[in-house]
CSV table of C-alpha atoms and ligand atoms in Angstrom, one decimal:
chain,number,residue,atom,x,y,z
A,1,UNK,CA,13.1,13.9,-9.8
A,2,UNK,CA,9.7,15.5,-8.6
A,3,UNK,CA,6.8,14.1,-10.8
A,4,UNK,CA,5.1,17.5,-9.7
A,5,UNK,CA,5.9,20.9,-8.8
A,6,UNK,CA,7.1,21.3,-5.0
A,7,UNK,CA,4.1,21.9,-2.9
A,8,UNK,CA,4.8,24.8,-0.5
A,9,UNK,CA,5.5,23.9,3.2
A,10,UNK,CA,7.4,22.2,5.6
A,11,UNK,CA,8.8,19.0,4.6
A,12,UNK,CA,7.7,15.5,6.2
A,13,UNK,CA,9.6,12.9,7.6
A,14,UNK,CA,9.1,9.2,6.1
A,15,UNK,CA,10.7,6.6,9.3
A,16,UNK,CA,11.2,3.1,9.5
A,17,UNK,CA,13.0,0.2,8.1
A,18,UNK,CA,13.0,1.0,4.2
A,19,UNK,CA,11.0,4.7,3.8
A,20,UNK,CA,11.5,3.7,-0.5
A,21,UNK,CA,8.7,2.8,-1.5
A,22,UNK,CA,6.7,5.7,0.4
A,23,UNK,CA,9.7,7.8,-0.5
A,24,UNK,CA,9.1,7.3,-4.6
A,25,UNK,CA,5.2,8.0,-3.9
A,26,UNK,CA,5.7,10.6,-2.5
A,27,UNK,CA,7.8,12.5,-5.0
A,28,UNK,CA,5.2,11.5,-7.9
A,29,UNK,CA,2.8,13.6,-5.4
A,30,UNK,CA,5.2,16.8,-5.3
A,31,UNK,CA,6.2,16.4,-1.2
A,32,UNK,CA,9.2,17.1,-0.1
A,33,UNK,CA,10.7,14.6,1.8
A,34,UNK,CA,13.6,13.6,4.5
A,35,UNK,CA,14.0,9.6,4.6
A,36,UNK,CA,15.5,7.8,8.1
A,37,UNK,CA,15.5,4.7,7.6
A,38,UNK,CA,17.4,1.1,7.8
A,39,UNK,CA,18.8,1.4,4.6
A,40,UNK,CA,19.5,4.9,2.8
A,41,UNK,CA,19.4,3.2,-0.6
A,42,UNK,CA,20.9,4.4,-3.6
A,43,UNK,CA,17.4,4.9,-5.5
A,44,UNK,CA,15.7,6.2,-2.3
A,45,UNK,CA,18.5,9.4,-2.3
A,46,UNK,CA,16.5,10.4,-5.9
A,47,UNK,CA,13.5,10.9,-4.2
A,48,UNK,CA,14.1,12.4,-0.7
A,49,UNK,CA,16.0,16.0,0.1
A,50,UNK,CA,18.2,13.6,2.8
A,51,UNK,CA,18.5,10.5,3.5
A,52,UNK,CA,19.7,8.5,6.5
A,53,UNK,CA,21.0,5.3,7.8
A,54,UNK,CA,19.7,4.3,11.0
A,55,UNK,CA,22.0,2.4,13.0
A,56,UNK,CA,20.9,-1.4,13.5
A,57,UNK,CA,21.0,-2.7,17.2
A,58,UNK,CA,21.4,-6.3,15.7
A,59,UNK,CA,22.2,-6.7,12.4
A,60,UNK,CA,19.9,-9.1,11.7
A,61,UNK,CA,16.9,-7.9,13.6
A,62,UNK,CA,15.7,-5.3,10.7
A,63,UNK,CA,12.3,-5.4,11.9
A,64,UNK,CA,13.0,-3.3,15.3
A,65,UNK,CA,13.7,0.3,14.6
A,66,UNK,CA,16.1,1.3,17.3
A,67,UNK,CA,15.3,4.0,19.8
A,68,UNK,CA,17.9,6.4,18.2
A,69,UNK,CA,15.5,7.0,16.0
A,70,UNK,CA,13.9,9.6,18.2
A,71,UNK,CA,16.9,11.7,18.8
A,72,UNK,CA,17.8,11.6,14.9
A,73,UNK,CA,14.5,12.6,13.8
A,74,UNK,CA,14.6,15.9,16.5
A,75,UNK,CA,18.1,16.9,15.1
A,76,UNK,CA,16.6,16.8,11.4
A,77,UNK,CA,13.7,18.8,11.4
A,78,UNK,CA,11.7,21.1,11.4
A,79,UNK,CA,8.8,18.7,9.6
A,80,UNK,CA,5.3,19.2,9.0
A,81,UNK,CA,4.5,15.9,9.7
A,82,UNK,CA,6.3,12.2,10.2
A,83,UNK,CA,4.9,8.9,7.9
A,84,UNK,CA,6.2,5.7,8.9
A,85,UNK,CA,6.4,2.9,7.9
A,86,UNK,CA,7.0,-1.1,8.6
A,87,UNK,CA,9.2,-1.8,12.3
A,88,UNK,CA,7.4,0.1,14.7
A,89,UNK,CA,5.2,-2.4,15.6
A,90,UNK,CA,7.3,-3.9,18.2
A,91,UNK,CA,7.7,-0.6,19.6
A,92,UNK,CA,4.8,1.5,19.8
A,93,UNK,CA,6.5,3.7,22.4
A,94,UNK,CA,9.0,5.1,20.3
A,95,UNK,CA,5.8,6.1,18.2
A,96,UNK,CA,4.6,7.7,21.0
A,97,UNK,CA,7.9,9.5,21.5
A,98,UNK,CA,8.1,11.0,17.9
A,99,UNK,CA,4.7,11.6,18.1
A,100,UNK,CA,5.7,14.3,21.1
A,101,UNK,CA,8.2,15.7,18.2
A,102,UNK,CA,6.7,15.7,14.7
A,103,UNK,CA,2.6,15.4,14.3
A,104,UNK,CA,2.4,11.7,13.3
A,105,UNK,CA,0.1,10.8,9.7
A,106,UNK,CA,-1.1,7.7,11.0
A,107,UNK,CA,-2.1,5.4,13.3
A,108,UNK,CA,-1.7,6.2,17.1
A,109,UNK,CA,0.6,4.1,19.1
A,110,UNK,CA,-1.7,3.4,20.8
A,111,UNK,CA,-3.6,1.7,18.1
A,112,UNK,CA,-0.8,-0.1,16.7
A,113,UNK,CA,0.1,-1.6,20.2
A,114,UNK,CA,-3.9,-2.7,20.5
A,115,UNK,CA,-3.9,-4.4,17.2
A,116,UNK,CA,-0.7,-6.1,17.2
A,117,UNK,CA,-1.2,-7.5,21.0
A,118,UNK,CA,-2.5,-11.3,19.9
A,119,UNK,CA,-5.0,-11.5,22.8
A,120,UNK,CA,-6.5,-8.2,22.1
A,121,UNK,CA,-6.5,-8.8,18.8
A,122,UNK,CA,-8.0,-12.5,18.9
A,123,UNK,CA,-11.1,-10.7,20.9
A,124,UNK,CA,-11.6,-7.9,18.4
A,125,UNK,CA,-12.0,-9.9,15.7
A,126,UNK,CA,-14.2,-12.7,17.5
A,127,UNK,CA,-16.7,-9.6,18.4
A,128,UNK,CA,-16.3,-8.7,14.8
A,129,UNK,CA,-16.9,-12.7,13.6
A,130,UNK,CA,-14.2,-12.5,11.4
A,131,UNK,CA,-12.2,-16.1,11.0
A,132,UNK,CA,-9.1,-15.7,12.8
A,133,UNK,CA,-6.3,-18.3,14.3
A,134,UNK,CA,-5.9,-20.0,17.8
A,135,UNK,CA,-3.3,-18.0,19.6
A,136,UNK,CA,-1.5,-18.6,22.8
A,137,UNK,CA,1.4,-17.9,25.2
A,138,UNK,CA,1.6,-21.5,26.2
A,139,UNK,CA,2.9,-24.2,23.8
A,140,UNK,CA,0.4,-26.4,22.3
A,141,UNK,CA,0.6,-29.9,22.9
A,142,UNK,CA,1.2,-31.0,19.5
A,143,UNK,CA,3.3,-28.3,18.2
A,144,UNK,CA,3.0,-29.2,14.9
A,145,UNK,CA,0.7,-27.4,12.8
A,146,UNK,CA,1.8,-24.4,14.9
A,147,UNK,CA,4.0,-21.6,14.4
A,148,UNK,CA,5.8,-19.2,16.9
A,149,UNK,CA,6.0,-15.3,16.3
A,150,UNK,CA,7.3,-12.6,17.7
A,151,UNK,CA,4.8,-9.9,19.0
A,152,UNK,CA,5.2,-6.2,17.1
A,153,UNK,CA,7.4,-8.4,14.6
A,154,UNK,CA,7.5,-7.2,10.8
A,155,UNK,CA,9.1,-8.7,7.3
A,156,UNK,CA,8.3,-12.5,8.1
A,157,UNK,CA,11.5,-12.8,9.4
A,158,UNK,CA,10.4,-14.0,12.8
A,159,UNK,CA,7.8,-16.4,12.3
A,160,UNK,CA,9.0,-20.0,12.5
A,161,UNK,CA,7.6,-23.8,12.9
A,162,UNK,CA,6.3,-24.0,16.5
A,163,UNK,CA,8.6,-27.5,16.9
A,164,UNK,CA,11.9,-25.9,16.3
A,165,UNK,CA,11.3,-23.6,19.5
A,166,UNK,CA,13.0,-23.9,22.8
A,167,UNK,CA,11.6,-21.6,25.2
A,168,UNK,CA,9.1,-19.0,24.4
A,169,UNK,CA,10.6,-15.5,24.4
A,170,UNK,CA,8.7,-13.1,26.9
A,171,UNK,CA,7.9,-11.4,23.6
A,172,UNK,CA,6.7,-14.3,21.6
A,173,UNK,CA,3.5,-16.4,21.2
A,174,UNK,CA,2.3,-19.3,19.2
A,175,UNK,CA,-0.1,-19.4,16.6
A,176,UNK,CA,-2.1,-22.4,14.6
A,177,UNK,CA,-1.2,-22.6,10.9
A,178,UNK,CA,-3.9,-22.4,8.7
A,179,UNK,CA,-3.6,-24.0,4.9
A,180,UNK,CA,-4.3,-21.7,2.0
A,181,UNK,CA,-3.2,-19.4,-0.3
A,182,UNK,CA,-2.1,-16.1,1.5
A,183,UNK,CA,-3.8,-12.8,0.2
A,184,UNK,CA,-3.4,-9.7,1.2
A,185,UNK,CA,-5.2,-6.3,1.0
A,186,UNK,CA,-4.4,-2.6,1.0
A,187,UNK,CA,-6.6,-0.1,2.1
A,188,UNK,CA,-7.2,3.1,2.4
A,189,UNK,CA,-9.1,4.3,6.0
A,190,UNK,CA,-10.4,7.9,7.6
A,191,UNK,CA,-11.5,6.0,11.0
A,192,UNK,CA,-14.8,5.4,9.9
A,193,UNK,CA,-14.9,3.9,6.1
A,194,UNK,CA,-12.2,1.7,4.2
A,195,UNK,CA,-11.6,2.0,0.5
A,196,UNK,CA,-9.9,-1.0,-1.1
A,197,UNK,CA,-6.8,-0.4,-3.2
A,198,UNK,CA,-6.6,-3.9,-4.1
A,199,UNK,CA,-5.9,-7.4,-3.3
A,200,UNK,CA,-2.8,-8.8,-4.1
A,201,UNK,CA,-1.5,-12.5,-3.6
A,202,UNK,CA,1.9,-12.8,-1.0
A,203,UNK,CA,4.4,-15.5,-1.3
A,204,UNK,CA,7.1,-16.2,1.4
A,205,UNK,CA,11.3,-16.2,0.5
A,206,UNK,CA,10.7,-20.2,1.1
A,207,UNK,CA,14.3,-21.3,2.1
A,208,UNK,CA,14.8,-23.6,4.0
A,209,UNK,CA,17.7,-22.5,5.6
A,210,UNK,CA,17.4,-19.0,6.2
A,211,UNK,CA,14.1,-17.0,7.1
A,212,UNK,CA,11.4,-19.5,5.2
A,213,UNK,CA,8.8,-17.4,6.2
A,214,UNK,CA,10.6,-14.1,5.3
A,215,UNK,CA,8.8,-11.2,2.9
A,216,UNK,CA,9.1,-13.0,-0.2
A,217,UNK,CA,7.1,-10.7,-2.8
A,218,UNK,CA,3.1,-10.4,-4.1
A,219,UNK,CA,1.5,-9.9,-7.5
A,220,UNK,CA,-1.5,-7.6,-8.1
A,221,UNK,CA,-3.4,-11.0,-10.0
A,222,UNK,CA,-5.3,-12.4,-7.4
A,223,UNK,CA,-7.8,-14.8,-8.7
A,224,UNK,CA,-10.3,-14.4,-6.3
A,225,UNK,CA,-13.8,-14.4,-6.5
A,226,UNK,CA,-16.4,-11.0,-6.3
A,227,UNK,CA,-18.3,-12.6,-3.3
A,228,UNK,CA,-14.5,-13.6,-1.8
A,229,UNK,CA,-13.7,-10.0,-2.4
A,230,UNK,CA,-16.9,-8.6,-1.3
A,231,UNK,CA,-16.9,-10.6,2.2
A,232,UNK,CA,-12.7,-9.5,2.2
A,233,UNK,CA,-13.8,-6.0,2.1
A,234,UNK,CA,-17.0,-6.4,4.4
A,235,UNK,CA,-14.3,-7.7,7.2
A,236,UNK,CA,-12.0,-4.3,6.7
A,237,UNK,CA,-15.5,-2.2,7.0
A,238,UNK,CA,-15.6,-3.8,10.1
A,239,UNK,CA,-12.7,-3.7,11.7
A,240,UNK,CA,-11.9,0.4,10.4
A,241,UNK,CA,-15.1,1.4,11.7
A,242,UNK,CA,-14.2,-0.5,15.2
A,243,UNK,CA,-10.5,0.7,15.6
A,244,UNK,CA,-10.8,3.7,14.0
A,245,UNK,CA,-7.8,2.7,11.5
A,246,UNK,CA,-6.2,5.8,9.5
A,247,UNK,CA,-4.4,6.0,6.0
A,248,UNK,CA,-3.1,3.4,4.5
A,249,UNK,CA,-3.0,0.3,6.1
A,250,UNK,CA,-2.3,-4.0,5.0
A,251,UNK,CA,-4.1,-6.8,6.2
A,252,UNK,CA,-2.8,-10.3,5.8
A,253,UNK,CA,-5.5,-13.3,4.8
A,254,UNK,CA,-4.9,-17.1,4.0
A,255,UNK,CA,-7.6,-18.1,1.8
A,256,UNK,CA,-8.8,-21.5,0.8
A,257,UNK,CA,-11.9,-23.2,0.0
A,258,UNK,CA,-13.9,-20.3,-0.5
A,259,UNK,CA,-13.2,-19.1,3.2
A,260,UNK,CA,-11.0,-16.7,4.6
A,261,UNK,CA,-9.1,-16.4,7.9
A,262,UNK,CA,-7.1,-13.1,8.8
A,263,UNK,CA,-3.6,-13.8,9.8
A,264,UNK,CA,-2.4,-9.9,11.1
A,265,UNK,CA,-3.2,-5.9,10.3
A,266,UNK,CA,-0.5,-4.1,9.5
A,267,UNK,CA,-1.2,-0.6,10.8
A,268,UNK,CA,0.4,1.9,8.3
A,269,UNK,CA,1.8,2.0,4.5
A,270,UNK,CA,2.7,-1.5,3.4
A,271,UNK,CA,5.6,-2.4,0.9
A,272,UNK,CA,2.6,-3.4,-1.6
A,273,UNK,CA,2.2,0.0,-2.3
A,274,UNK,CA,4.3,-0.5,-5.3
A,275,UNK,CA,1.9,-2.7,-6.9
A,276,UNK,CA,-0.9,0.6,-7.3
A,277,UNK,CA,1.1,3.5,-7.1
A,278,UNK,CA,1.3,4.1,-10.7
A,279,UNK,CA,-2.1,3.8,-11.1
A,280,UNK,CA,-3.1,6.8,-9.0
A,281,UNK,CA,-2.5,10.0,-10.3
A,282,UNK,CA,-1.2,11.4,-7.4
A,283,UNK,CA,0.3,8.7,-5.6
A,284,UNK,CA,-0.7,6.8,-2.8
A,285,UNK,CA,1.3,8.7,-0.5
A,286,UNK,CA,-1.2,12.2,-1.3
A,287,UNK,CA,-3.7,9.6,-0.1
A,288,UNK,CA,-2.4,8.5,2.9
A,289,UNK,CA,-2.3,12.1,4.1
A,290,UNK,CA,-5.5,13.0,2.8
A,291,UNK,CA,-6.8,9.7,4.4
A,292,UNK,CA,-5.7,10.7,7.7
A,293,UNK,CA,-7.2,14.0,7.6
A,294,UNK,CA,-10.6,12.0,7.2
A,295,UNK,CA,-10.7,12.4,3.2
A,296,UNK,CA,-11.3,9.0,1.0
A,297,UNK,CA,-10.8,9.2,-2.5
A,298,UNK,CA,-14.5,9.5,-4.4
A,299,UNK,CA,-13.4,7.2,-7.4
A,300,UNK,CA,-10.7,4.3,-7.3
A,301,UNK,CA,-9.1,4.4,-10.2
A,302,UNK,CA,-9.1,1.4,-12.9
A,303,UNK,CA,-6.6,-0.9,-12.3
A,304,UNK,CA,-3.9,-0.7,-14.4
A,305,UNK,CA,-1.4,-3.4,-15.5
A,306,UNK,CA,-0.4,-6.8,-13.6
A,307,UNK,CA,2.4,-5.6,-11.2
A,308,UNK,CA,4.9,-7.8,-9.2
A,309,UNK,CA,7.9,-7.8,-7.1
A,310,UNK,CA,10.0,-10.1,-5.2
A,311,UNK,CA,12.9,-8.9,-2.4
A,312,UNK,CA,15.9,-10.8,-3.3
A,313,UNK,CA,17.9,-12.1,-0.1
A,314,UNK,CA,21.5,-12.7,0.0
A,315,UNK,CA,22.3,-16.4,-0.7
A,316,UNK,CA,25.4,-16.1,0.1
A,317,UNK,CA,27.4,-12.2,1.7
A,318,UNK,CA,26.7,-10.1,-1.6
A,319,UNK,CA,29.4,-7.9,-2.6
A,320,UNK,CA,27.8,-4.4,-3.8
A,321,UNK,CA,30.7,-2.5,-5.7
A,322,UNK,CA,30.8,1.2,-5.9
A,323,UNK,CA,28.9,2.7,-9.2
A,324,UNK,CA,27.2,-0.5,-9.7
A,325,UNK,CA,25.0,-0.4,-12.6
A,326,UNK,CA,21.3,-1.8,-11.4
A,327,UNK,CA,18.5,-2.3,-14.6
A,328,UNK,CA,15.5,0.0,-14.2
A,329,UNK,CA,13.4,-2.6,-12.8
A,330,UNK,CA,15.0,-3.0,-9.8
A,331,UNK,CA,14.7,-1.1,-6.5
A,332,UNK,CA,16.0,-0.6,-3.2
A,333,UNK,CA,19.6,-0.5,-4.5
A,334,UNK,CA,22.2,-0.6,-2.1
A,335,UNK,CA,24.8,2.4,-2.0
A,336,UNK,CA,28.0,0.4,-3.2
A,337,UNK,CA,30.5,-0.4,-1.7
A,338,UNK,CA,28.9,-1.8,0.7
A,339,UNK,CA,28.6,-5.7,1.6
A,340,UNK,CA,24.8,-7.2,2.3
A,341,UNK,CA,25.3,-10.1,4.8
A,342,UNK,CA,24.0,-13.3,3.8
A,343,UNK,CA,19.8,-13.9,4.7
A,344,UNK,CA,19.7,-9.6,4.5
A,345,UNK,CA,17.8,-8.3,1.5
A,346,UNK,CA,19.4,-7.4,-1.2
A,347,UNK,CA,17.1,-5.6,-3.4
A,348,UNK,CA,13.6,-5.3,-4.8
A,349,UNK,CA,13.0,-7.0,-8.5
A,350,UNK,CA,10.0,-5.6,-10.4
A,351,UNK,CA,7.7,-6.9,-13.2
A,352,UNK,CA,4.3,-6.1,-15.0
A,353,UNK,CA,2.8,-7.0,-17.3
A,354,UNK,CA,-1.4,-6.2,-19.2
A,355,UNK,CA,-2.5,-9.4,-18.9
A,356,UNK,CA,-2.5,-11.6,-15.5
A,357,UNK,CA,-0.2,-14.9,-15.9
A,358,UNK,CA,2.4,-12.9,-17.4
A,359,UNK,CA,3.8,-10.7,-14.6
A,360,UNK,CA,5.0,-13.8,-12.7
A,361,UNK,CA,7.5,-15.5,-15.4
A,362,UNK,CA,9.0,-12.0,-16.2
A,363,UNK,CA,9.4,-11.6,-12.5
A,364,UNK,CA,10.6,-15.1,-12.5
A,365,UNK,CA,13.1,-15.0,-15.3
A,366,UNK,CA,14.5,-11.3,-13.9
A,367,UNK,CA,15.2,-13.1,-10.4
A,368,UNK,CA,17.2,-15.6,-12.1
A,369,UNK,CA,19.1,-13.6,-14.3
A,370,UNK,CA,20.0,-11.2,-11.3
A,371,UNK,CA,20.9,-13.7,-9.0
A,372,UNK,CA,23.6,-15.0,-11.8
A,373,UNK,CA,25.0,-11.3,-12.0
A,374,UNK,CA,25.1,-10.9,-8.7
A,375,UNK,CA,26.8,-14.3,-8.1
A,376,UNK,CA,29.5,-13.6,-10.9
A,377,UNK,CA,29.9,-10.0,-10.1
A,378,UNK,CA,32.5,-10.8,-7.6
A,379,UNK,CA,35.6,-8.2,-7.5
A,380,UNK,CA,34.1,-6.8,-10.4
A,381,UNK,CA,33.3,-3.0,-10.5
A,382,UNK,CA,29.9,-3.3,-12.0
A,383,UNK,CA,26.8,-5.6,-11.7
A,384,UNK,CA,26.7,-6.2,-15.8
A,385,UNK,CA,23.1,-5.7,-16.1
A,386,UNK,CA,22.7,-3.3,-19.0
A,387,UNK,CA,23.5,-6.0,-22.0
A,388,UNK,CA,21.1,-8.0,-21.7
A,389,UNK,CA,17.6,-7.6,-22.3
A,390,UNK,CA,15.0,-8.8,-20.6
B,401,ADP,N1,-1.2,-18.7,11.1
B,401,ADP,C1,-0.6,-18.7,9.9
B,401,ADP,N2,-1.0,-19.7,9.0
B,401,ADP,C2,-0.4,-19.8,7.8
B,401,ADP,N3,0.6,-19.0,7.4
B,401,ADP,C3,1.0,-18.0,8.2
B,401,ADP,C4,0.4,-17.8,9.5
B,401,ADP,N4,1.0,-16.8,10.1
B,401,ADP,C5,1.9,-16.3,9.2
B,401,ADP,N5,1.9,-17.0,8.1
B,401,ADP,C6,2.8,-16.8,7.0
B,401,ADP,O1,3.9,-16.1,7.4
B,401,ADP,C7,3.9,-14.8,6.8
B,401,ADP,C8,4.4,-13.8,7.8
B,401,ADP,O2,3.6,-13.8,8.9
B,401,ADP,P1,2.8,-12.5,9.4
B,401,ADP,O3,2.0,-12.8,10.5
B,401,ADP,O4,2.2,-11.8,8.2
B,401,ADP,O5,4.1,-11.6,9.9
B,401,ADP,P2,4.7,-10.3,9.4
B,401,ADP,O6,4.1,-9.2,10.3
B,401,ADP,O7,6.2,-10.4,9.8
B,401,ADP,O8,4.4,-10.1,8.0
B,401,ADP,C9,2.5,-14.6,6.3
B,401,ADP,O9,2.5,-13.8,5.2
B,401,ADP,C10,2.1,-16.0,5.9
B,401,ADP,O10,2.6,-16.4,4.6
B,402,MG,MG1,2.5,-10.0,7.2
């Protein structure tokens, strides 16, 4: 399934809670790869030597890795190096406790726990006078307008209305909404320089009743202006060269009005990677390593087509059968037989397109059509998705 030839070496380690996307990169690149993550997806066995589940503390809290995680990745090795991925953010210490195992390609816990800790962070950026929102620990006196996170947290899955909270958790803090459009960049960083893979608009899962705020998907078509782009990029500039960020890394804008504020930085690989992968010959992953090493790419390529994807959440507890047949535009495939809780993801659905406007309805239509298989599917032994075309 290698896009390459082997290269010689060690293998790495991909961690976190779903290695896939990194996974799929980095077998375009010709790494091997062991994959320990939340999932163990059918798809993500095609491109890793091994894959496994990491046991969940609490089912619904996918955006903790649990501290097994330290004593699994010894018993797996030897690696050359560990990558990880989204849900150690919460955590940074179990970082720091691979980091004693495997050499870590990435951010430092240390880092990570400086940029995710809202005061810190709220400082860096006001010495860096880039537009960020109130935070605080205390609540704010009209609550609306205000929304309550958890600290570390990943996914979207924690971030709710500031006026449906009780009592602030110890590991929680309040933060003012801001109006917009939410975009969202990938980048590239050696500690010193940033180079832009591209900006790419982010959408929430929007329901109501189960994780509103939730990952919901983003599209490669943006819309946003040069001089928007050019002051998005001036910000990352800003904040790599003053944190010393390292390979690939996400940082989370809401736009409007020809502003921008910046809502969080997500210290390593982001899920987005699937919207630019193809584009680069090697694969983003071969650049996160050589990023880290201190090594930015000389040319970015040309942007390719329009790409989109959406994470489809269980509506209601999706039944997965065994040797369910999944259409080629759909990732992160769970291993059947297996049930997906309802509000747990489900899968990824893909879509592009050449021309912008057109990724979005094909996304759009595929979402519909998959959540009618997967609603009739039932006691069935296949999801019937090879007869139709779309
Ligand atoms: N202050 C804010 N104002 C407006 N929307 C926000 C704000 N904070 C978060 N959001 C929305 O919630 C989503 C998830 O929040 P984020 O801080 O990015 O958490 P996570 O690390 O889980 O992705 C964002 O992509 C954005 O759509
Ligand atoms: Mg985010």
């Amino acid at each position: 399934m290698h896009a390459r030839p082997l290269r010689d070496g060690p293998p790495y380690l991909l961690v976190g809670n779903s290695a896939r996307a990194l996974a799929r990169s980095a077998a375009r690149g010709g790494y091997d790869v062991h994959v320990l993550d939340g999932f163990a997806d059918a798809d993500t066995a095609l491109w890793a030597r091994s894959v496994t589940r990491l046991p969940w503390g609490h089912g619904q809290e996918i955006d903790r890795v649990p501290p097994e995680v330290v004593e699994i990745a010894r018993s797996l090795g030897p690696f050359q190096g560990l990558v990880y991925a989204a849900g150690f953010e919460s955590a940074p210490y179990l970082l720091n406790s691979l980091s004693q195992i495997w050499p870590l390609s990435g951010n430092s816990a240390s880092l990570v726990a400086r940029v995710k800790d809202p005061e810190g962070l709220s400082a860096l950026l006001q010495a860096l006078h880039i537009p960020h929102p109130e935070s605080r620990r205390t609540r704010p006196a009209d609550a609306r307008h205000w929304l309550c996170k958890r600290i570390g947290g990943a996914g979207g899955g924690h971030v709710r209305a500031a006026e449906a909270v009780g009592t602030l958790g110890d590991d929680e803090y309040f933060q003012r909404h801001v109006d917009g459009r939410s975009i969202s960049a990938l980048f590239l960083a050696n500690g010193r320089r940033a180079a832009v893979v591209g900006f790419h608009e982010q959408w929430v899962n929007g329901d109501a009743d189960n994780g509103f705020y939730a990952y919901g998907g983003a599209c490669s078509a943006h819309g946003l202006s040069p001089a928007m782009r050019a002051a998005m990029r001036a910000a990352i500039e800003r904040l790599v060269a003053a944190v010393g960020l390292r390979g690939l890394n996400g940082v989370d804008f809401v736009v409007e009005q020809g502003a921008f504020t910046l809502i969080e930085i997500n210290p390593r690989p982001c899920i987005t990677l699937d919207l630019y992968d193809p584009d680069w010959d090697e694969g983003l992953f071969h650049w996160h390593l050589q990023a880290c090493a201190g090594r930015l790419p000389g040319r970015l390529p040309v942007p390719g087509r329009v790409r989109a994807h959406r994470v489809l959440y269980a509506a209601h507890k999706a039944v997965i059968p065994a040797g369910a047949i999944w259409p080629d535009w759909v990732t992160d495939r769970p291993a059947g037989p297996q049930e997906v809780p309802r509000g747990m993801p489900v899968c990824t659905i893909h879509a592009e397109a050449a021309r912008t406007g057109e990724a979005r309805p094909l996304l759009d239509h595929r979402t519909a059509w998959l959540k009618r298989c997967l609603e009739v599917s039932g006691t069935s032994p296949y999801i019937h998705v090879e007869h139709e075309v779309v």
